[in-house]
Amino acid sequence: MTLPAALVTAAMSGREPTCYANTQEANEWLCWQYVEDRRSEILDALVWHVQITLAALVLATLLAFPLALLARRLPRAESWVLGSATAIYTIPSLALFPLFLPFTGISATTVVLGLALYALTVLVRAILDGLRAVPDEVRESATGLGYGPGRLLLKVELPLALPVIVAGLRVATVSTVALTTVGSLVERTYGGLGRLIAHGVDANFRAELVTASVLCVLLALVLDAVLVVVQRLLTPWTRGART
């Protein structure tokens, strides 16, 4: 079994790792020395994880918005749109990602497309539910003031639907952070922190496995908190209603 490069470097310099050498005596689950020695590798994996997650969420939102509008405008299309989005979510990643390989190859695009399709299940329904939650009397009042369909959507409906939409986006974000690790099936780098998790499992490298897992959880919490702050900034009237 090949030891991590940091172990070799440490051994050559006479500084033996005390808590993450891959031996029975020193292979602890928690080891800050591992974080310090492998900082650049961990940060690289974290940056990849963030980039792929955000790219997938942006793409999913751009796809979900017109689909939700289509489902609202054409009731016959609603069951097809929601059913298709739900059906995609049931496809295992082992089967979904390879479908893009003939077109996108082994690239980050393959992972982003797969993750975006998975997020559609939550986002399409959230956008549709948010728009439908806008009271009819509000739409009628805006129409009476001369608002056309486009202005009504952008100036009235979307702001009022934002809390429901952001709630769905928060669920999609946390889910995407977790699913991004599966991108290591396509290529280890495109799994972000999943690369470290996969290597930690294969090599029985406990410190690497736990560190990557904890960072995934922290990343999900941070992105969720950012969305909460953004929602409060964009919907100040909801803060007033709670107070």
Coordinates of N, CA, C and O in Angstrom, one line a residue, residues 21 29 35 48 61 84 87 99 101 114 132 144 150 204 211 226:
A21 N 0.2 8.4 10.6 CA 0.9 7.4 9.8 C 0.0 6.2 9.6 O -0.7 5.8 10.5
W29 N -8.4 9.0 13.9 CA -9.5 9.6 13.1 C -9.3 11.1 13.0 O -9.6 11.7 12.0
V35 N -3.9 18.0 8.7 CA -4.4 19.2 8.0 C -3.3 20.1 7.7 O -3.3 20.7 6.6
W48 N -12.4 22.9 -5.7 CA -13.1 22.2 -6.7 C -14.5 21.9 -6.3 O -15.5 22.0 -7.1
T61 N -30.9 26.2 -11.6 CA -31.8 27.3 -11.5 C -32.3 27.9 -12.8 O -33.4 28.1 -13.1
S84 N -41.0 14.2 -14.9 CA -39.7 14.0 -15.5 C -38.6 14.3 -14.5 O -37.6 13.6 -14.4
A87 N -38.3 11.6 -12.0 CA -37.8 10.4 -12.6 C -36.3 10.5 -12.7 O -35.5 9.5 -12.5
L99 N -24.0 8.7 -19.1 CA -24.9 9.1 -20.3 C -24.3 10.3 -21.0 O -24.5 10.5 -22.2
L101 N -21.0 11.1 -21.0 CA -19.6 10.9 -21.5 C -19.4 11.0 -23.0 O -18.4 11.6 -23.4
G114 N -24.9 16.4 -14.5 CA -25.6 15.4 -13.7 C -26.2 16.0 -12.4 O -27.3 15.7 -12.0
R132 N -47.3 30.1 -7.1 CA -48.7 29.9 -6.8 C -49.1 30.4 -5.5 O -50.3 30.5 -5.2
G144 N -54.3 45.9 -12.4 CA -55.0 47.1 -12.4 C -54.2 48.4 -12.5 O -54.6 49.4 -13.0
G150 N -44.7 40.4 -17.9 CA -43.3 40.4 -17.5 C -43.0 41.2 -16.3 O -42.3 40.7 -15.4
N204 N -7.6 3.2 3.8 CA -7.8 3.1 5.3 C -7.1 4.3 6.0 O -6.5 4.1 7.0
T211 N -11.5 14.3 7.9 CA -11.3 15.7 7.5 C -12.1 16.1 6.3 O -12.8 17.1 6.4
V226 N -25.5 31.4 4.1 CA -25.4 32.4 3.1 C -26.7 32.7 2.5 O -27.2 33.8 2.3

